[in-house]
Tab-separated table of C-alpha atoms in Angstrom:
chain	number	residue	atom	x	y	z
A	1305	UNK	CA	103.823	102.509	117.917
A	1306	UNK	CA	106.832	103.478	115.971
A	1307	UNK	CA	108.724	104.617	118.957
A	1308	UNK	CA	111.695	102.066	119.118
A	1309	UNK	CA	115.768	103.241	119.134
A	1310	UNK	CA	116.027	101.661	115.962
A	1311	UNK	CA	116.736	103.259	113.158
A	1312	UNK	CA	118.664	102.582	109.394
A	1313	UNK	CA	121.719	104.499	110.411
A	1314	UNK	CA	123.344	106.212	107.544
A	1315	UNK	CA	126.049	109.116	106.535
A	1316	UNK	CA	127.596	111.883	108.216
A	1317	UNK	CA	128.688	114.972	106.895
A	1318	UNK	CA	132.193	113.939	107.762
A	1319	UNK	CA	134.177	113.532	104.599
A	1320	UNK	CA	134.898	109.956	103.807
A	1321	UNK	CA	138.433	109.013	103.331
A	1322	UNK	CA	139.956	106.305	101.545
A	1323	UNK	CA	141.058	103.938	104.687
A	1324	UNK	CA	137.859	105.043	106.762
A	1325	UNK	CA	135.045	104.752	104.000
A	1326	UNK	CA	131.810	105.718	105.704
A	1327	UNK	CA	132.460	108.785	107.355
A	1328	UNK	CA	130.728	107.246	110.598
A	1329	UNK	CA	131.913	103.606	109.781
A	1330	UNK	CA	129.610	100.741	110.424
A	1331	UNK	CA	131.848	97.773	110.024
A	1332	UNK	CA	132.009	97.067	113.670
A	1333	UNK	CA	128.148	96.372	113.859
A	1334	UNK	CA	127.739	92.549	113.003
A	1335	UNK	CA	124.067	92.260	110.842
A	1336	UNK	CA	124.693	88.333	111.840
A	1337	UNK	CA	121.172	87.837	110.232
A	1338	UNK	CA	121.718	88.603	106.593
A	1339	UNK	CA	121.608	86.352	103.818
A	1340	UNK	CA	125.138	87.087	103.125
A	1341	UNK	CA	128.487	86.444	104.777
A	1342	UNK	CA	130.045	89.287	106.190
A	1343	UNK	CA	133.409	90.176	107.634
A	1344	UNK	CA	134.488	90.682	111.732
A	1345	UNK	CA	134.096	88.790	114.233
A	1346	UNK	CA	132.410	91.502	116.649
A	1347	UNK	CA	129.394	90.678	118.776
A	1348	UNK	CA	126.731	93.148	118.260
A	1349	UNK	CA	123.569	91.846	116.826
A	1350	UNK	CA	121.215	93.877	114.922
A	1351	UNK	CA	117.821	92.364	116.500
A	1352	UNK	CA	115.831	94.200	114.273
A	1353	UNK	CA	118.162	95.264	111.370
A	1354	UNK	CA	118.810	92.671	109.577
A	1355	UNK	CA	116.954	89.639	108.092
A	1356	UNK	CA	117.343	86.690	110.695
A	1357	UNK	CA	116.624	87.055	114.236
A	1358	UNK	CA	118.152	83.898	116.017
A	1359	UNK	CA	118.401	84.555	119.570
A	1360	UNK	CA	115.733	85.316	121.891
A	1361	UNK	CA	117.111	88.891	123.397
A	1362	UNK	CA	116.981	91.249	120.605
A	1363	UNK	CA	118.863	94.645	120.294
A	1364	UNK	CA	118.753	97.554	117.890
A	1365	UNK	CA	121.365	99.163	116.120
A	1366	UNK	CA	123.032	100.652	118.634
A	1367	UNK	CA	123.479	97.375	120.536
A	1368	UNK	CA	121.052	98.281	123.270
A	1369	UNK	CA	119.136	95.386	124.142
A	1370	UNK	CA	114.830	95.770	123.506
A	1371	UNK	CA	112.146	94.258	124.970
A	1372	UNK	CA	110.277	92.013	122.104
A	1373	UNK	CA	106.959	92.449	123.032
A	1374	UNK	CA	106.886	96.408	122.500
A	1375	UNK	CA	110.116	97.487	120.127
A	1376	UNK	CA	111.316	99.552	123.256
A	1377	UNK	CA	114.646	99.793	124.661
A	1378	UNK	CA	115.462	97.855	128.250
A	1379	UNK	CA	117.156	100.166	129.224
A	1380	UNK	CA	117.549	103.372	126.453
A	1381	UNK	CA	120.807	105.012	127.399
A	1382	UNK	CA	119.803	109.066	127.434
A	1383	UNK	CA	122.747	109.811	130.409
A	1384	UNK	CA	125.725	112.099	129.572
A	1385	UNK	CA	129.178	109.804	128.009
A	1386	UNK	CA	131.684	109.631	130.490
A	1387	UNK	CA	134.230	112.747	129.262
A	1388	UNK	CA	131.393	114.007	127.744
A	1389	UNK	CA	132.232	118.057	128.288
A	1390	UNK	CA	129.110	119.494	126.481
A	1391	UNK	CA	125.170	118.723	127.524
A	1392	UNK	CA	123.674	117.248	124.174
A	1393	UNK	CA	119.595	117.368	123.039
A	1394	UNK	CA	117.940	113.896	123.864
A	1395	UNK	CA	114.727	114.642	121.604
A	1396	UNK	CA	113.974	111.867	119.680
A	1397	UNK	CA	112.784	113.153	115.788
A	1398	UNK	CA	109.679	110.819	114.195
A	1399	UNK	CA	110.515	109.795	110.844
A	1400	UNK	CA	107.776	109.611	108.007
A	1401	UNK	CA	109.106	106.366	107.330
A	1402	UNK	CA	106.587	103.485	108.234
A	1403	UNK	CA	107.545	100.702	110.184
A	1404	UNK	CA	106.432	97.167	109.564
A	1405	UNK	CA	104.203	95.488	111.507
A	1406	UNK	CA	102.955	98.109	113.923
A	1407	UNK	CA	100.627	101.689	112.113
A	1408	UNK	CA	103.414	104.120	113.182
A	1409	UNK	CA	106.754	105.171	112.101
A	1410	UNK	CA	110.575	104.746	112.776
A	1411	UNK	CA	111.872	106.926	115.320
A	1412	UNK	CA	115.113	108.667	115.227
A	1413	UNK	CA	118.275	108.755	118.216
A	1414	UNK	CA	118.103	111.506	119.767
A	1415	UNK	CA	121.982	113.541	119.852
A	1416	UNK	CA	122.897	112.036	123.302
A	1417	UNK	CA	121.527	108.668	122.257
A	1418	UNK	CA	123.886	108.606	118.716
A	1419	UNK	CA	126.953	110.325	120.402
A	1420	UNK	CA	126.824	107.527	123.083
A	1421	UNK	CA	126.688	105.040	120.286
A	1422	UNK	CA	129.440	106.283	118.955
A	1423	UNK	CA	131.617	106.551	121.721
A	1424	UNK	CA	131.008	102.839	122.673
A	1425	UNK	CA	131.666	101.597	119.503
A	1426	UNK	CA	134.835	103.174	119.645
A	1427	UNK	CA	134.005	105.661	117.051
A	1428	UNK	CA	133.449	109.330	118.502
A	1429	UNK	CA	136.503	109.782	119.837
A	1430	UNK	CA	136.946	112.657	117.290
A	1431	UNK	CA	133.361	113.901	117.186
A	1432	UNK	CA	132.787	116.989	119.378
A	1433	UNK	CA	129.769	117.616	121.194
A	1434	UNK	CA	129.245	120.391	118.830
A	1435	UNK	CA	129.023	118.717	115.827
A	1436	UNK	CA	126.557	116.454	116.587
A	1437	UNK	CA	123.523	118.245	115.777
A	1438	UNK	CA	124.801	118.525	112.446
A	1439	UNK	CA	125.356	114.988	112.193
A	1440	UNK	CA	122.296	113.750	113.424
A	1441	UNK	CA	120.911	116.265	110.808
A	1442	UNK	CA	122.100	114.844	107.620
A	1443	UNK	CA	121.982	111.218	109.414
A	1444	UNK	CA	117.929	111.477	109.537
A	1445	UNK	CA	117.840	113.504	105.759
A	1446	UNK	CA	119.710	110.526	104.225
A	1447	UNK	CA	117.304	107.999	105.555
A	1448	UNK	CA	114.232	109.828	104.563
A	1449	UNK	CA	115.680	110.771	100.960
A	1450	UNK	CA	116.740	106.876	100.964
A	1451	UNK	CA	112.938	106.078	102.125
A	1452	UNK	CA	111.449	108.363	99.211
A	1453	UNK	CA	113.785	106.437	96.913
A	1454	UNK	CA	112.418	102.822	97.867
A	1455	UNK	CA	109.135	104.284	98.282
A	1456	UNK	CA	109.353	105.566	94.462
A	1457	UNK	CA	110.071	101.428	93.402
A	1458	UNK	CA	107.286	100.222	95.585
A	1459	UNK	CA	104.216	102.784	94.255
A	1460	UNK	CA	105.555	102.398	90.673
A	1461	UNK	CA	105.658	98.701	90.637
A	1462	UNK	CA	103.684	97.563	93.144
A	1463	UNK	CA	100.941	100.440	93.677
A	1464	UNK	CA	98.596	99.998	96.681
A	1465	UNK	CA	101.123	97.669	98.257
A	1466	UNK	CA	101.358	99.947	101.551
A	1467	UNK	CA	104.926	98.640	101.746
A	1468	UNK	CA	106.625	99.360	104.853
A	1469	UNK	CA	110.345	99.528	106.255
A	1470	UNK	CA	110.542	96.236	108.272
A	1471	UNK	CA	114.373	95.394	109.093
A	1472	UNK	CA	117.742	96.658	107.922
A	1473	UNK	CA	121.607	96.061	107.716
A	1474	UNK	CA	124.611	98.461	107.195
A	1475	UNK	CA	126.959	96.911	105.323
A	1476	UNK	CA	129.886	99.439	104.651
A	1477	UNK	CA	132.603	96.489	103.512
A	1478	UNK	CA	131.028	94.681	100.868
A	1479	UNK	CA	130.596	96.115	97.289
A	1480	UNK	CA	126.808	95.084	95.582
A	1481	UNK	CA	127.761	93.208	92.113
A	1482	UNK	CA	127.067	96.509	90.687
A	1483	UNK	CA	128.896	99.002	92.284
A	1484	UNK	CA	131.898	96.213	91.787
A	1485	UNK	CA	131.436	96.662	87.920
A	1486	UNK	CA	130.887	100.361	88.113
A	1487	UNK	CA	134.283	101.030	89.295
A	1488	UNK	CA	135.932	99.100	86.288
A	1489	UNK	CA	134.509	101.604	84.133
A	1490	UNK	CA	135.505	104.834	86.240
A	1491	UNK	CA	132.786	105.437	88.597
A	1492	UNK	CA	133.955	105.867	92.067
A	1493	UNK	CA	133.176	103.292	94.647
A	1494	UNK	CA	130.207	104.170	97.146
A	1495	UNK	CA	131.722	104.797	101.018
A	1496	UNK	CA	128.535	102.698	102.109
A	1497	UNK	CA	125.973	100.476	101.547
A	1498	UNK	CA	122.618	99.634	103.375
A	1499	UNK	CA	120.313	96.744	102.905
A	1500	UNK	CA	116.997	97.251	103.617
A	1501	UNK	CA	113.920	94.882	103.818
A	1502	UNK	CA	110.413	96.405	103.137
A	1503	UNK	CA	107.270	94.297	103.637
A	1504	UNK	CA	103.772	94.630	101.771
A	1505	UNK	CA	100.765	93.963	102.688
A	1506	UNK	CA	100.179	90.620	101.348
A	1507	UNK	CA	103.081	89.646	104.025
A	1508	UNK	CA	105.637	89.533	100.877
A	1509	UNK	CA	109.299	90.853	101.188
A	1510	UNK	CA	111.400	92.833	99.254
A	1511	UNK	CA	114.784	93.639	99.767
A	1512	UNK	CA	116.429	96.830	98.414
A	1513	UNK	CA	120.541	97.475	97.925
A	1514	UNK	CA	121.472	101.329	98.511
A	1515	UNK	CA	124.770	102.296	97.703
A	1516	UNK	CA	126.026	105.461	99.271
A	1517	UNK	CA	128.166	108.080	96.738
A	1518	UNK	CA	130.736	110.911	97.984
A	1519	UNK	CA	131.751	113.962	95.751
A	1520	UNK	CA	134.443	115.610	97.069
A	1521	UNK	CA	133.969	118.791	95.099
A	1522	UNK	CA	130.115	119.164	95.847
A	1523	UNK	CA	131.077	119.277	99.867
A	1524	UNK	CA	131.622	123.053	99.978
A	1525	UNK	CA	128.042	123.327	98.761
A	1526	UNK	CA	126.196	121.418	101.860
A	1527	UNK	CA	124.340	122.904	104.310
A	1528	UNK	CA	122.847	121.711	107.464
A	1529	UNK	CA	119.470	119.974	105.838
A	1530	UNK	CA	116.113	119.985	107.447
A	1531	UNK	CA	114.870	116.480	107.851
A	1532	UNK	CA	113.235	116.406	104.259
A	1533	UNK	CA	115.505	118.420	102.245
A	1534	UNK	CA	116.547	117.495	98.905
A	1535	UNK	CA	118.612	119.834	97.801
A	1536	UNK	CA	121.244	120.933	100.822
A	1537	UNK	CA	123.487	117.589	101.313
A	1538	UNK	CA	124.905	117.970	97.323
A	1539	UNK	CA	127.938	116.342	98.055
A	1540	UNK	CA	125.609	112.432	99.258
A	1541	UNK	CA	123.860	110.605	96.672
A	1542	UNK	CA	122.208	107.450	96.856
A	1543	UNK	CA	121.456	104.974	94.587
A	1544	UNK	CA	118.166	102.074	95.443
A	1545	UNK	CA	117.158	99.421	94.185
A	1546	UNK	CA	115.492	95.951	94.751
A	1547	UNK	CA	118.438	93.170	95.432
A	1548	UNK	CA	118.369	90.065	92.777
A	1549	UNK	CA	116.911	87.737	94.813
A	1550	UNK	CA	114.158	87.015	93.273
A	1551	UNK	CA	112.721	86.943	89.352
A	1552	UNK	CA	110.463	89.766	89.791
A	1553	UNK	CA	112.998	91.844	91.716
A	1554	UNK	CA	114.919	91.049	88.354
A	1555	UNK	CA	112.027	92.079	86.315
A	1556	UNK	CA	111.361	95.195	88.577
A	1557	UNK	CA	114.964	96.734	87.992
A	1558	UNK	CA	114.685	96.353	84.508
A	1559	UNK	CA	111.061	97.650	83.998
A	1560	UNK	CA	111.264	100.618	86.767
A	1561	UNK	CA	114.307	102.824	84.734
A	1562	UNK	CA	111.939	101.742	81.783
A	1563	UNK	CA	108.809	103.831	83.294
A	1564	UNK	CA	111.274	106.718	84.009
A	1565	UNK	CA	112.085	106.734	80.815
A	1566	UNK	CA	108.595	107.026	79.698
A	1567	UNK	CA	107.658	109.432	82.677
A	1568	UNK	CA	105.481	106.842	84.109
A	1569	UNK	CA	107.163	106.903	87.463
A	1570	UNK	CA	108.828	109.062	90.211
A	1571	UNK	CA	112.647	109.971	89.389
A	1572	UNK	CA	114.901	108.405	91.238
A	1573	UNK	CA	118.998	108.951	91.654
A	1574	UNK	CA	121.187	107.538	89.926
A	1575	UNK	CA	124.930	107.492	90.186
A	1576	UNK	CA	126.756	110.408	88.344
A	1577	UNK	CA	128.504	108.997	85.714
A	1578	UNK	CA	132.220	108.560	85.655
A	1579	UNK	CA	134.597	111.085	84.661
A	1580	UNK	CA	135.789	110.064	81.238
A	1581	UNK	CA	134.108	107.970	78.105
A	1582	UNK	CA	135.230	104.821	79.281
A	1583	UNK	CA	131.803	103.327	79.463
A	1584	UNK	CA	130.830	104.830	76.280
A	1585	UNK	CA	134.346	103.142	74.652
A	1586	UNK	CA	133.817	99.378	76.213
A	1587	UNK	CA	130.444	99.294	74.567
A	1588	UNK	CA	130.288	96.867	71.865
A	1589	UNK	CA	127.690	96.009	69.278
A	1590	UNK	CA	127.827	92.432	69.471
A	1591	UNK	CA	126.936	92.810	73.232
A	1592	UNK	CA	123.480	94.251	72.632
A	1593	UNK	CA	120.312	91.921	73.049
A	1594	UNK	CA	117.543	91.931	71.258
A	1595	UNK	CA	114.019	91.676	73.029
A	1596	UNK	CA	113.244	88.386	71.830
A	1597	UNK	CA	116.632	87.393	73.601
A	1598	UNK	CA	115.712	89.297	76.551
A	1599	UNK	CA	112.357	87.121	77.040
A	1600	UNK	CA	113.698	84.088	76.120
A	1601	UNK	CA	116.191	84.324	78.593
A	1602	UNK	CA	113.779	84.874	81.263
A	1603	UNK	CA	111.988	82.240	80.327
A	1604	UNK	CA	114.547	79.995	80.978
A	1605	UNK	CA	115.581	81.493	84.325
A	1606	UNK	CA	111.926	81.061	84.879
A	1607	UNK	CA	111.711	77.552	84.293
A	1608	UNK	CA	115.443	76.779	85.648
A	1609	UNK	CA	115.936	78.882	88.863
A	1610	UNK	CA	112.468	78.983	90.178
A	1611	UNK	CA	113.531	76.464	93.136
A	1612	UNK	CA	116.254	78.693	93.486
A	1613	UNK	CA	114.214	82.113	93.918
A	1614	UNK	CA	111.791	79.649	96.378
A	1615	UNK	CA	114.592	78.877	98.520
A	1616	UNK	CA	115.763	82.800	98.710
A	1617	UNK	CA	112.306	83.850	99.950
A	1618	UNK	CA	111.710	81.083	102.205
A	1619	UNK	CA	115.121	80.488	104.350
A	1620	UNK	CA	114.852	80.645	107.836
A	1621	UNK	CA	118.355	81.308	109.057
A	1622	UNK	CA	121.913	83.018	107.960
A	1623	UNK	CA	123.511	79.211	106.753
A	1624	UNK	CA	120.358	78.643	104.380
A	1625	UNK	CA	120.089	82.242	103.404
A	1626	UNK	CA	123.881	82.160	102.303
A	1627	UNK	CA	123.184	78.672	100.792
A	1628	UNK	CA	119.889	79.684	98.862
A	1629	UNK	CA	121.541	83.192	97.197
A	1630	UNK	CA	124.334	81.330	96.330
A	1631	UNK	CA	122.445	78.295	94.514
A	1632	UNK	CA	120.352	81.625	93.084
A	1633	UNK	CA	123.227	83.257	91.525
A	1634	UNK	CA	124.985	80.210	90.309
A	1635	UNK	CA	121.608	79.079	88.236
A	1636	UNK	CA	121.725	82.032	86.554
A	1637	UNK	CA	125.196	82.447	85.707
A	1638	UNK	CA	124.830	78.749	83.976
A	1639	UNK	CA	122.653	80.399	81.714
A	1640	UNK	CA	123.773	83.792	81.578
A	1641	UNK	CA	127.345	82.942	81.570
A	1642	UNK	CA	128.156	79.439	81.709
A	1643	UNK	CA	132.021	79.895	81.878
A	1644	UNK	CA	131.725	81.670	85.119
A	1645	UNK	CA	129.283	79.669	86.552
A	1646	UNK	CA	132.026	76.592	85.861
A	1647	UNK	CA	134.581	79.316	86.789
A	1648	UNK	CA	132.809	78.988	90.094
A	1649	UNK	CA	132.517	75.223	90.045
A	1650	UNK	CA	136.443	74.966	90.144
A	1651	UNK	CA	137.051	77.385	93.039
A	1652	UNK	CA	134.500	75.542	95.243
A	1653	UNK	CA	136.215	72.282	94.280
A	1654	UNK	CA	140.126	74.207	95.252
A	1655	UNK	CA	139.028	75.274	98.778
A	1656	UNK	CA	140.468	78.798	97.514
A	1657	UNK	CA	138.554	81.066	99.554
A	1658	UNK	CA	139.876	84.076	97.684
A	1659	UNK	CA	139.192	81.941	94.543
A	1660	UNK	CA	136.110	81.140	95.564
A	1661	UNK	CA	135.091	84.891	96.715
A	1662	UNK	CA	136.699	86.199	92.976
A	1663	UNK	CA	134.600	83.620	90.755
A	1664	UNK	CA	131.125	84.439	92.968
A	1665	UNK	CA	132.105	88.080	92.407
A	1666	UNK	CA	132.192	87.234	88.485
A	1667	UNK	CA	128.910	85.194	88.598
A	1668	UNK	CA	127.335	88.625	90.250
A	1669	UNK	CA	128.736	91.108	88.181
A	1670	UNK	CA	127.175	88.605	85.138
A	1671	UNK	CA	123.961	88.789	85.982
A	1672	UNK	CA	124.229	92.911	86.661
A	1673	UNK	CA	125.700	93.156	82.238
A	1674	UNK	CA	122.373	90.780	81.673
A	1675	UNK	CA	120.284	93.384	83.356
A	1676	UNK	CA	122.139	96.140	81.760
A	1677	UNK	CA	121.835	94.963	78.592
A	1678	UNK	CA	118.167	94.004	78.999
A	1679	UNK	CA	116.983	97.320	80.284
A	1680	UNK	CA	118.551	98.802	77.203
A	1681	UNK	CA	117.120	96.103	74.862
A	1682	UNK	CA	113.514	97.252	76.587
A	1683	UNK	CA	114.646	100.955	76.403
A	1684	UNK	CA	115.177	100.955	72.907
A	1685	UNK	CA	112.256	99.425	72.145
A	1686	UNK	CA	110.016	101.829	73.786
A	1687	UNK	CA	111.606	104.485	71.341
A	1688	UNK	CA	110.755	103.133	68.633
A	1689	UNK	CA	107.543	102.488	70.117
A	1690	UNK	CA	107.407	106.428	70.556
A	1691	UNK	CA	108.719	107.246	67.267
A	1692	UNK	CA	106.302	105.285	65.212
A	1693	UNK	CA	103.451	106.676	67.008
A	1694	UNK	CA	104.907	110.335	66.749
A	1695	UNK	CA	105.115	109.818	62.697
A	1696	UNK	CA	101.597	108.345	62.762
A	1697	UNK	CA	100.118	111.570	64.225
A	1698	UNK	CA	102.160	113.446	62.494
A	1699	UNK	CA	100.972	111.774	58.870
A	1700	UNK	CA	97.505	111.830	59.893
């Protein structure tokens, strides 16, 4: 098992620009099955990509229709593009990525397969044969390095789990709550983003956000990586980590940079910071909790939102899922940050879609400060923690 044409499809080494974004842009490929809204009005379904499978003929990411019953492709396109001038490899690469619900893996396009995709999404038309290779190359790197990333989450959090890549979405256009606040204190906005859904195996799901980073001035540096190099793509970063839609996912993000800290768990990337102090300079003293705050907060999530975080984990198509988050996030704003949550309120009663859009966008970037400041409330504790035990040994 494990040998399907599906596969997470992520970066080239193209540089990203400003209007394109991804440098092989996915905004054309409609995950119609996530538990979010998202923009076009294209037709291509991600059968196995993203979270909802509605219609009975599935198709991978490369809008190639797949026959159910085995994962395979109906008819896998390996033929030469028409104007294609240059014969290109059609040897599929296994990932070490484990696919849910079969014992194998995920299997990689082969260079034929991913330069037809391109071409008949309208996107290859400046891709020459010869840089495909190349392409491909990073392509399957940046999936495995994303892989290790989630993989680092899982074992640390929920060890023995034998969690397992089940379905995914590229979502290029729409900016995670964080990566939203992140720019407003001088990081640079990531060119992509990817949502991926891992399964354990007590049947549970998890889904992860990874937002994609660019440095410009790192690109000279990259070389042509082998499939699990770490260290020759410098100018791609990556940044995972489990999406808020549930209260353990909440209590995962804030614990996991927690075991880093103590060097209880793998290291995982983080964006670079931004260029200047302005993070350092918005922080304010009266903004820090206290970890009496921090638990008493969750324990009123807890007992709040718990219907909320039932409905997230239990919808069965896109209208519920978009429902359920939304109900999610608007719980906890009301007790994170009631004026936003009754921010919210009022757009929904205007009809104000870019109202409505700008106050959800506040709600979200709410509940990323809570985390923030919770991890740090956590963080701080631990060193004091360390220091008190250091002087004991040290007095003894």
């Amino acid at each position: 098992m494990g040998n399907t044409s599906s596969t997470p499809a992520v970066a080239t080494p193209l540089k990203p620009t400003a209007q394109e974004g991804c440098p092989v842009k996915h905004s054309n490929v409609a995950p119609e099955g996530c538990p979010v809204k998202h923009s076009g009005n294209t037709t291509s379904v991600v059968g196995e990509g993203c979270p909802v499978v509605k219609k009975q003929k599935v198709y991978n990411v490369y809008s190639q229709e797949i026959d159910p019953t085995n994962n395979m492709p109906s008819n896998p396109n390996q033929e030469p593009n028409d104007g294609q001038k240059y014969p290109l490899n059609t040897t599929r690469v296994t990932s070490t990525i484990p696919k849910g619900g079969t014992d194998g893996t995920w299997t990689y396009p082969s260079e034929q397969m991913f330069f037809n995709a391109l071409r008949r999404k309208g996107k290859g038309e400046d891709v020459h044969e010869g840089h495909v290779q190349t392409i491909v190359s990073i392509h399957n790197n940046m999936n495995e390095r994303a892989w290790n990333q989630v993989a680092a989450w899982e074992e640390a959090l929920h060890p023995g789990s034998d969690s397992k890549l089940l379905r995914f979405c590229g979502r290029p256009d729409d900016l995670t709550p964080i990566a939203r606040l992140k720019t407003l204190f001088g990081y640079d906005k990531p060119f992509d983003r990817h949502d991926w859904v891992v399964v354990r195996n007590d049947n549970t799901e998890q889904r992860y956000v990874i937002d994609y980073y660019f440095d410009d001035d790192k690109a000279a540096e990259d070389a042509v990586p082998r499939l699990h190099d770490v260290t020759s793509v410098k100018s791609i970063t990556m940044y995972a980590r489990p999406a808020v839609d549930s209260l353990s996912a909440v209590v995962d993000r804030i614990k996991f940079p927690l075991l880093n800290l103590l060097g209880t768990a793998p290291a995982v990337s983080f964006p670079p910071p931004p260029p200047s102090d302005e993070a350092d300079a918005s922080a304010n003293n009266d903004d820090l909790l206290t970890v009496e705050q921090v638990n008493a907060t969750f324990g009123q999530i807890q007992a709040n939102c718990s219907k909320c975080f039932t409905n997230v984990q239990t919808c069965a198509d896109e209208v519920a899922c978009t429902q359920a988050a939304t109900a999610l996030q608007f719980c906890m704003a009301n007790i994170l940050c009631k004026p936003d949550a009754v921010q919210f309120t009022a757009a929904l009663a205007s009809g104000d879609e870019g109202r409505i859009e700008e106050a959800y966008a506040a709600m979200g970037n709410c509940v990323d400060r809570f985390e923030v400041r919770s991890r740090a409330a956590l963080q701080q504790q631990a060193l004091e923690a360390a220091r008190k035990v250091s002087a004991a040994s040290q007095s003894a």
